[in-house]
CSV table of C-alpha atoms in Angstrom, one decimal:
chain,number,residue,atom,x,y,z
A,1,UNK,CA,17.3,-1.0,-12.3
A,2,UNK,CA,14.7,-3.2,-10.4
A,3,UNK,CA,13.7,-1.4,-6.9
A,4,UNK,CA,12.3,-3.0,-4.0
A,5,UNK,CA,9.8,-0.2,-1.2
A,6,UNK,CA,8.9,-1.6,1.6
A,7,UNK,CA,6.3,0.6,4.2
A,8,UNK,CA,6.4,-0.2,7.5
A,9,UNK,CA,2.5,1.2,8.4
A,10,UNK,CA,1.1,1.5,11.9
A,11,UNK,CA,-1.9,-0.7,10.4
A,12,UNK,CA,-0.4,-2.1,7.2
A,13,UNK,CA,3.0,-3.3,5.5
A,14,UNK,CA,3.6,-2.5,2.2
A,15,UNK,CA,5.6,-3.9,-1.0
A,16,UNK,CA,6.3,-2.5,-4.1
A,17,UNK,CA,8.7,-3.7,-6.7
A,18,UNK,CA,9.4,-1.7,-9.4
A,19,UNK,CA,11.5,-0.4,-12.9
A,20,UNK,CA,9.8,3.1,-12.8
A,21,UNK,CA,6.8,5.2,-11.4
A,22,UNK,CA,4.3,3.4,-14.4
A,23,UNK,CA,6.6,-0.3,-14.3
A,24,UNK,CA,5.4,-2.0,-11.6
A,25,UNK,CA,6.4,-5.4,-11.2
A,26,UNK,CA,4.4,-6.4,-8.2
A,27,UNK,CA,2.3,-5.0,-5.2
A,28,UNK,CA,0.9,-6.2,-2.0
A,29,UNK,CA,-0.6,-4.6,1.3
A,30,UNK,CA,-1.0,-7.0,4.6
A,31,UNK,CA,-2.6,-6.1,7.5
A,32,UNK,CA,0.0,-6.2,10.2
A,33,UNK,CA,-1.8,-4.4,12.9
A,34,UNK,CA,1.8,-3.0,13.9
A,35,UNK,CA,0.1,-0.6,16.5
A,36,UNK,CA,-3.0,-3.3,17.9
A,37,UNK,CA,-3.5,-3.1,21.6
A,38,UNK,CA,-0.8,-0.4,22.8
A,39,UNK,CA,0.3,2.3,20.8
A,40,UNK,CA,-0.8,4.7,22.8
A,41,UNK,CA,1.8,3.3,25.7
A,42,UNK,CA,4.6,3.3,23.0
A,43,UNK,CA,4.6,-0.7,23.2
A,44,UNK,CA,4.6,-3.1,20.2
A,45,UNK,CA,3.0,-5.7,22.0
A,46,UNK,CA,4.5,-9.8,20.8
A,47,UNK,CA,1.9,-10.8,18.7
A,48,UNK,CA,2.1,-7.7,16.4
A,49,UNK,CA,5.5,-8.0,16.6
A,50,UNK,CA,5.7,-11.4,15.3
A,51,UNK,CA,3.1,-10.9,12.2
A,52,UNK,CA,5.5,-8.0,11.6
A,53,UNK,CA,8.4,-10.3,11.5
A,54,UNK,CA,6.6,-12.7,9.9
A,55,UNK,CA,5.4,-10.5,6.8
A,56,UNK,CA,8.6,-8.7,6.4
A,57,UNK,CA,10.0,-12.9,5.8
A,58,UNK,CA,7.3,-13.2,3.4
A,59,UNK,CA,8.6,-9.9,1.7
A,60,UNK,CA,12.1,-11.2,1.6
A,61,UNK,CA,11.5,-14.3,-0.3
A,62,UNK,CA,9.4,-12.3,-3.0
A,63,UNK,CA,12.4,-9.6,-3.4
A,64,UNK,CA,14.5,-12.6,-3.5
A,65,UNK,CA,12.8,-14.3,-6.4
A,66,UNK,CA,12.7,-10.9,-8.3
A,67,UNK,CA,16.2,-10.3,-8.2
A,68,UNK,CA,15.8,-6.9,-7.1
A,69,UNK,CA,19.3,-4.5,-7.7
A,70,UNK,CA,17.9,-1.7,-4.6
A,71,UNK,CA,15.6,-2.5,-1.4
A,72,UNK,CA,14.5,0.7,0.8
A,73,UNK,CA,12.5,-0.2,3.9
A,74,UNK,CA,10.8,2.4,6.0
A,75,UNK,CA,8.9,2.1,9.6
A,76,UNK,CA,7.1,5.1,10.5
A,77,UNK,CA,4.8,5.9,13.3
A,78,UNK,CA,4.1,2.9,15.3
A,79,UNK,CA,8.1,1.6,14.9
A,80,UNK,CA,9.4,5.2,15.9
A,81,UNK,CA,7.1,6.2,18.8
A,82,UNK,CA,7.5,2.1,20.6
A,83,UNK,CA,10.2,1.7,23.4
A,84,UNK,CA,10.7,-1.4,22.0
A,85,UNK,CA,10.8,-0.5,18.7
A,86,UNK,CA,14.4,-1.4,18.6
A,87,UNK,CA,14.1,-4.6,19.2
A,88,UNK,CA,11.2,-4.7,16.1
A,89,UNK,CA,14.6,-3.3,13.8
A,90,UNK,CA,17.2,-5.7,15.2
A,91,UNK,CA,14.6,-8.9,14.7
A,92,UNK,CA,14.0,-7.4,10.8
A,93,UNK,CA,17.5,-7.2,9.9
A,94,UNK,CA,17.8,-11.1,11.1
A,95,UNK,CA,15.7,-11.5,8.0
A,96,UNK,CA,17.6,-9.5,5.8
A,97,UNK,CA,15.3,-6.3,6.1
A,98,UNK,CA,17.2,-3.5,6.9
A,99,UNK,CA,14.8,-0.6,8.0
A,100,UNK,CA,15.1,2.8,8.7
A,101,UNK,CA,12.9,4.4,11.1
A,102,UNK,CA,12.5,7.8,10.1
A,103,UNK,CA,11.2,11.4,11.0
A,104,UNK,CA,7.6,12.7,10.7
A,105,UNK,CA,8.5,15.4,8.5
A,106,UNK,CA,10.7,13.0,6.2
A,107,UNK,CA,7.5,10.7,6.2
A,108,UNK,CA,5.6,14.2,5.1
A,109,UNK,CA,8.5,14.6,2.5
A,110,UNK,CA,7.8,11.3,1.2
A,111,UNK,CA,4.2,11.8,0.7
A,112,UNK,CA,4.5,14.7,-1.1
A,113,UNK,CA,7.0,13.6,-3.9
A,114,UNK,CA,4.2,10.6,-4.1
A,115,UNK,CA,1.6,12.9,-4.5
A,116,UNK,CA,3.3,15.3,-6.7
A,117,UNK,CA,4.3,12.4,-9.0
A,118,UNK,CA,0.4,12.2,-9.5
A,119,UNK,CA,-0.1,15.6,-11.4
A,120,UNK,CA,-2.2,16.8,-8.7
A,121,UNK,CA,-0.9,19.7,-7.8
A,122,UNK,CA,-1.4,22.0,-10.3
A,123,UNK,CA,-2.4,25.4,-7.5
A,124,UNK,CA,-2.1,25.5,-3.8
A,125,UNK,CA,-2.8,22.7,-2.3
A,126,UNK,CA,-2.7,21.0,0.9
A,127,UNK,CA,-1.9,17.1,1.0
A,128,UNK,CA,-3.3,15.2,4.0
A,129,UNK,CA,-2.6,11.4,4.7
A,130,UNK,CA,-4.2,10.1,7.9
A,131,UNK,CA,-2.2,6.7,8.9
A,132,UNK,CA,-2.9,4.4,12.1
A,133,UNK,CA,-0.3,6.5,14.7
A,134,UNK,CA,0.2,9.8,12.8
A,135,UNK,CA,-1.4,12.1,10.1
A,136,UNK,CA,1.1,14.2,7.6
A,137,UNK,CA,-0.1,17.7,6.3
A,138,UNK,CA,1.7,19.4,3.7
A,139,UNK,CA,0.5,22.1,2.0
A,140,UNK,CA,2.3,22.6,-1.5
A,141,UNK,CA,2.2,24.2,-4.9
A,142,UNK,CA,4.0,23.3,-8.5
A,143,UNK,CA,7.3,24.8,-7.2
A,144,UNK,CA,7.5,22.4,-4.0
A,145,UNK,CA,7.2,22.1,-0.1
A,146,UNK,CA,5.9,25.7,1.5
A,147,UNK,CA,5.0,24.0,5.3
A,148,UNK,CA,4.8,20.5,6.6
A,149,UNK,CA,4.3,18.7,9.7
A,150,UNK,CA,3.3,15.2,11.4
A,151,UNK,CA,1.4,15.2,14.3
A,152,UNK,CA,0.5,11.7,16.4
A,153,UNK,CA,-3.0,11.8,15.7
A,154,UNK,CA,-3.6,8.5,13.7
A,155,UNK,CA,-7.0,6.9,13.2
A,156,UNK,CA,-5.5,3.9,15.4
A,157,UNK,CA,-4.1,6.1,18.4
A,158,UNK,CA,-7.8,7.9,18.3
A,159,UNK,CA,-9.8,5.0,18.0
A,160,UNK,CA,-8.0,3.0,21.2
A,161,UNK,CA,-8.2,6.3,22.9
A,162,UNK,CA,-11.7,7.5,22.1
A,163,UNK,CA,-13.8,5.1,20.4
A,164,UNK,CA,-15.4,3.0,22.8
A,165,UNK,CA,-19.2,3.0,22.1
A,166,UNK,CA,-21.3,1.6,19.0
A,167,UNK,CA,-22.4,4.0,17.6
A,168,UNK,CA,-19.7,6.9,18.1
A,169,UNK,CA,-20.8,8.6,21.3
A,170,UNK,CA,-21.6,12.5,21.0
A,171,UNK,CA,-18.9,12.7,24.1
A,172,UNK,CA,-16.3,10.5,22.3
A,173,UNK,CA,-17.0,12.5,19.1
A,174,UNK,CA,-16.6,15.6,21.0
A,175,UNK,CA,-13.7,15.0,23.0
A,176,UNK,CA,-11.7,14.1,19.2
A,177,UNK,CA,-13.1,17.7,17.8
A,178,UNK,CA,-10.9,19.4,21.5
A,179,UNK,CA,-8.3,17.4,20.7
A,180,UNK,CA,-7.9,18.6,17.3
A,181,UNK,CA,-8.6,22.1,17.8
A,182,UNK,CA,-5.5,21.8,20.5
A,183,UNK,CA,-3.4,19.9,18.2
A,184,UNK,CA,-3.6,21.4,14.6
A,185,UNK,CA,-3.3,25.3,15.9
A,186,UNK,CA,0.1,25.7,13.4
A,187,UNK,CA,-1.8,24.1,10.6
A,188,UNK,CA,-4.7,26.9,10.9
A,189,UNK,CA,-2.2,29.3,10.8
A,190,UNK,CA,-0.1,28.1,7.8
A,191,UNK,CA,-3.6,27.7,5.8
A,192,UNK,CA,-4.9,31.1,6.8
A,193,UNK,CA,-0.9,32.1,5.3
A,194,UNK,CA,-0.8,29.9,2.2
A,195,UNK,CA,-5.1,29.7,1.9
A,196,UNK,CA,-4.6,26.1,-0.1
A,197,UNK,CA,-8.3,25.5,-2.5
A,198,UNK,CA,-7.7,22.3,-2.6
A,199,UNK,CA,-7.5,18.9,-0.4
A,200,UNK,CA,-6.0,15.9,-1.6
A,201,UNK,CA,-6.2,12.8,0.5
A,202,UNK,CA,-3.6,10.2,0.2
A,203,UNK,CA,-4.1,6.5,-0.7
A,204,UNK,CA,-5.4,5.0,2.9
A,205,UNK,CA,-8.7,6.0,3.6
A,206,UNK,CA,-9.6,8.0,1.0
A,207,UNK,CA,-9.6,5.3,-1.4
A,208,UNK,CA,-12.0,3.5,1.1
A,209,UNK,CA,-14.2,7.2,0.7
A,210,UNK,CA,-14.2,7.2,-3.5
A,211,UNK,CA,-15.0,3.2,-3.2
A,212,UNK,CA,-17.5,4.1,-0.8
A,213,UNK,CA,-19.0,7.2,-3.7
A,214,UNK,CA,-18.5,5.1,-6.3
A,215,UNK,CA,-21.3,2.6,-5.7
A,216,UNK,CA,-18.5,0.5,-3.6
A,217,UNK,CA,-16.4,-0.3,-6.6
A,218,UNK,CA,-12.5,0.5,-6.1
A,219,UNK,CA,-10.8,3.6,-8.2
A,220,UNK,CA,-8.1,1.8,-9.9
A,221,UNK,CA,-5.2,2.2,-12.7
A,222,UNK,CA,-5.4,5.8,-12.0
A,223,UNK,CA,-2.8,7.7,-10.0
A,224,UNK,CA,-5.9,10.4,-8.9
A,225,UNK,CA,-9.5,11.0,-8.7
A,226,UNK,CA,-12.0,14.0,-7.8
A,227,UNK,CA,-14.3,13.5,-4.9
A,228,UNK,CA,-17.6,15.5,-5.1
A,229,UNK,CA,-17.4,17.4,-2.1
A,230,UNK,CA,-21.1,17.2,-1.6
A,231,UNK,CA,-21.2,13.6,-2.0
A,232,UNK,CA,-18.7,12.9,0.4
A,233,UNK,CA,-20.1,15.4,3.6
A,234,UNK,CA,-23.3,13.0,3.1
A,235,UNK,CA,-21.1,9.9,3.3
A,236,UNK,CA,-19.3,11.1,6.4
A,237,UNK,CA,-22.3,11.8,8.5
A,238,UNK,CA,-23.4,8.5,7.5
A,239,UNK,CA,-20.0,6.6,8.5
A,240,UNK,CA,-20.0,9.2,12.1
A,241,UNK,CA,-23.5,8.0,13.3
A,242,UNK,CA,-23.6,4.6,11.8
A,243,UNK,CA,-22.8,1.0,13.6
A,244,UNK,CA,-20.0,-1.4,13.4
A,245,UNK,CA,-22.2,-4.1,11.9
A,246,UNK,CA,-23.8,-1.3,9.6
A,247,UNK,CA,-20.6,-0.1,8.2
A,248,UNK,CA,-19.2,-3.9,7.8
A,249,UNK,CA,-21.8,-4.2,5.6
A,250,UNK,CA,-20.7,-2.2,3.3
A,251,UNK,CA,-19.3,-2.7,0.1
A,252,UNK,CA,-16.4,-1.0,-0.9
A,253,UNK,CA,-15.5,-0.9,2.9
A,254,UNK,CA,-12.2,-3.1,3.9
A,255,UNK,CA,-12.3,-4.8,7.2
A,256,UNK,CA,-8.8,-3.1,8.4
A,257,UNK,CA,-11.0,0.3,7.9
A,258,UNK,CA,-14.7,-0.6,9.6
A,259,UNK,CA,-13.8,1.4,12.7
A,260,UNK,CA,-11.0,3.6,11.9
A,261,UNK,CA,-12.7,4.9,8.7
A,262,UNK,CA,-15.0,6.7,11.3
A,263,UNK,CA,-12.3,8.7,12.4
A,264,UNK,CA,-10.6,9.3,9.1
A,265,UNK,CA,-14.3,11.0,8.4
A,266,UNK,CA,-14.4,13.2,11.4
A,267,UNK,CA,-10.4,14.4,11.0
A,268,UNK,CA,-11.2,14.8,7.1
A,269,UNK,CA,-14.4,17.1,8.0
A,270,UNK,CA,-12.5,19.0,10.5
A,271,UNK,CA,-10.0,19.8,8.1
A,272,UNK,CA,-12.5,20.8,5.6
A,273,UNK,CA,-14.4,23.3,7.4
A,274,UNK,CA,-11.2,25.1,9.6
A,275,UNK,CA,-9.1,25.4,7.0
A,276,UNK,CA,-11.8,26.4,4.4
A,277,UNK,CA,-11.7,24.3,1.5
A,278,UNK,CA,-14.4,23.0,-0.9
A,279,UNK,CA,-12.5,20.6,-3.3
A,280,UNK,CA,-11.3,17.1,-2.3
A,281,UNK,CA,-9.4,14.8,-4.0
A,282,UNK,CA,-7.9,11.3,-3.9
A,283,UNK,CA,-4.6,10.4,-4.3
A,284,UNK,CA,-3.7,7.0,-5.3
A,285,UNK,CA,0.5,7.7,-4.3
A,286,UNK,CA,1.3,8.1,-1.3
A,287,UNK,CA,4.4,7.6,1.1
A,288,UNK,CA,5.9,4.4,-0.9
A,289,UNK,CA,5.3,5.9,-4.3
A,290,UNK,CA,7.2,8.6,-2.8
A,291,UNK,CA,10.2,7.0,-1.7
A,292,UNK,CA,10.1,5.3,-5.1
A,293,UNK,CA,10.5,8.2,-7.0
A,294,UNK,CA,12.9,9.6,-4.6
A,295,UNK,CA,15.1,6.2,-5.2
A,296,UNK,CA,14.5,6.7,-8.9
A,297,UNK,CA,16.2,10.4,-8.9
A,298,UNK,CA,18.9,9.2,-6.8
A,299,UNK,CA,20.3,6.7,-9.4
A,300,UNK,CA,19.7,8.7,-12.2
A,301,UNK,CA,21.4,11.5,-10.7
């Protein structure tokens, strides 16, 4: 059976097409921008809305020409939290993409099957990916799910709301720190409960932080990598307090990530020092491996 995942980002679209977890047939990323401008009014504003439309054509015509038997689209943040993100769904399905718009804590479920079909979690361990209009926590063990939650604090929301200076401003920075000590309160609590030893970062930016450690060259054909801790505390301050022309300098550093990599660093140092945790790794799976797996259960079962 040939399967078809499409991931509707906030920042990026997503296709996979795929046989199993290791037979992949094809895989692209576009940067849609699904969340430019207005996401933090809950608007899709036209011009995102027609690169959406646009890519998601794109996607059809390659699903088309590999014959696929099952296609599973999914919009998360940016779709779900728009007033008008309706009217994004009713303009896919005119292309023959039929999406679902679903839940935080289904996009969490997602992530996790992803990241468990890594090998990762071998002990307690609590899964973080940081998207453009929400970041998923889930802290986990070999036996499953023990708490999980989405909160609307993605790198794009935070840097239209707070990033307005080159360099960071100490006041900008501060004002993210308060917000995330009144936001994540339940996840302090669940990690104090659960006391996970391990962080793993899905896909996203934490592939753009083990490029950026591994002399700017991109981890790839492996579902997961270690992060040296140390290593990456010395890169963070470096991506807080640098420029935009600084970091766009940088190899290993996409584009899509020059500004929003900043903010990636400061939630991914927040996390590490409340929640106490010293080990940090990468996964390469995330929310479309996860659905892929899920798909692959389905019709075996």
């Amino acid at each position: 059976m040939r399967l078809a995942v499409i991931d509707l980002g906030t920042n990026t679209f997503h296709l996979l097409i795929a046989e199993g977890i290791d037979k992949i047939l094809y895989k692209t990323t576009v940067p849609v921008l699904l969340g430019q401008g207005r996401i933090n009014q809950h608007i899709i504003i036209p011009e995102a809305m027609e690169r959406g439309i646009r890519t998601l054509s794109q996607f059809k015509a390659t699903i088309d020409s590999y014959q696929v038997d099952v296609v599973k689209a999914v919009a998360t943040s940016a779709v779900r939290s728009a007033e008008n993100g309706q009217e994004f769904v009713d303009k896919a399905a005119e292309t023959g993409i039929h999406i679902e718009v679903i839940s935080g804590e289904a996009e969490a479920g997602y992530i996790f099957k992803g990241v468990m079909a890594t090998g990762l979690i071998q002990q307690t361990t609590l899964v973080m990916d940081i998207g453009g209009g929400s970041t998923e926590f889930i802290i986990c063990n070999p036996q499953g799910e023990l708490w999980k939650k989405s909160y609307n604090i993605g790198a794009a929301r935070l840097m239209q709301a707070y990033f307005h200076a080159d360099p960071l401003g100490e006041d900008e920075h501060r004002s993210i720190l308060n917000l995330l000590d009144n936001t994540l309160t339940d996840l302090k609590v669940a990690c104090a409960a659960h006391t996970p030893s391990l962080l793993v970062g899905s896909a996203g930016a934490f592939e753009s932080f083990a490029a950026l450690l591994n002399d700017g060259n991109e981890i790839s054909g492996v579902p997961s990598a270690s992060l040296d801790i140390d290593q990456y505390k010395t890169l963070s301050k470096h991506l807080i307090t640098s420029t935009h022309q600084e970091r766009a300098g940088m190899k290993g550093l996409i584009s899509l990530r020059v500004d929003m990599i900043v903010i990636a660093a400061i939630i991914t140092d927040y996390v590490l020092e409340h929640m106490d945790i010293n080990r940090l790794s990468l996964s390469a799976y995330d929310l479309k491996w996860g659905i892929l797996a899920d798909q692959l259960l389905r019709k075996q079962g």
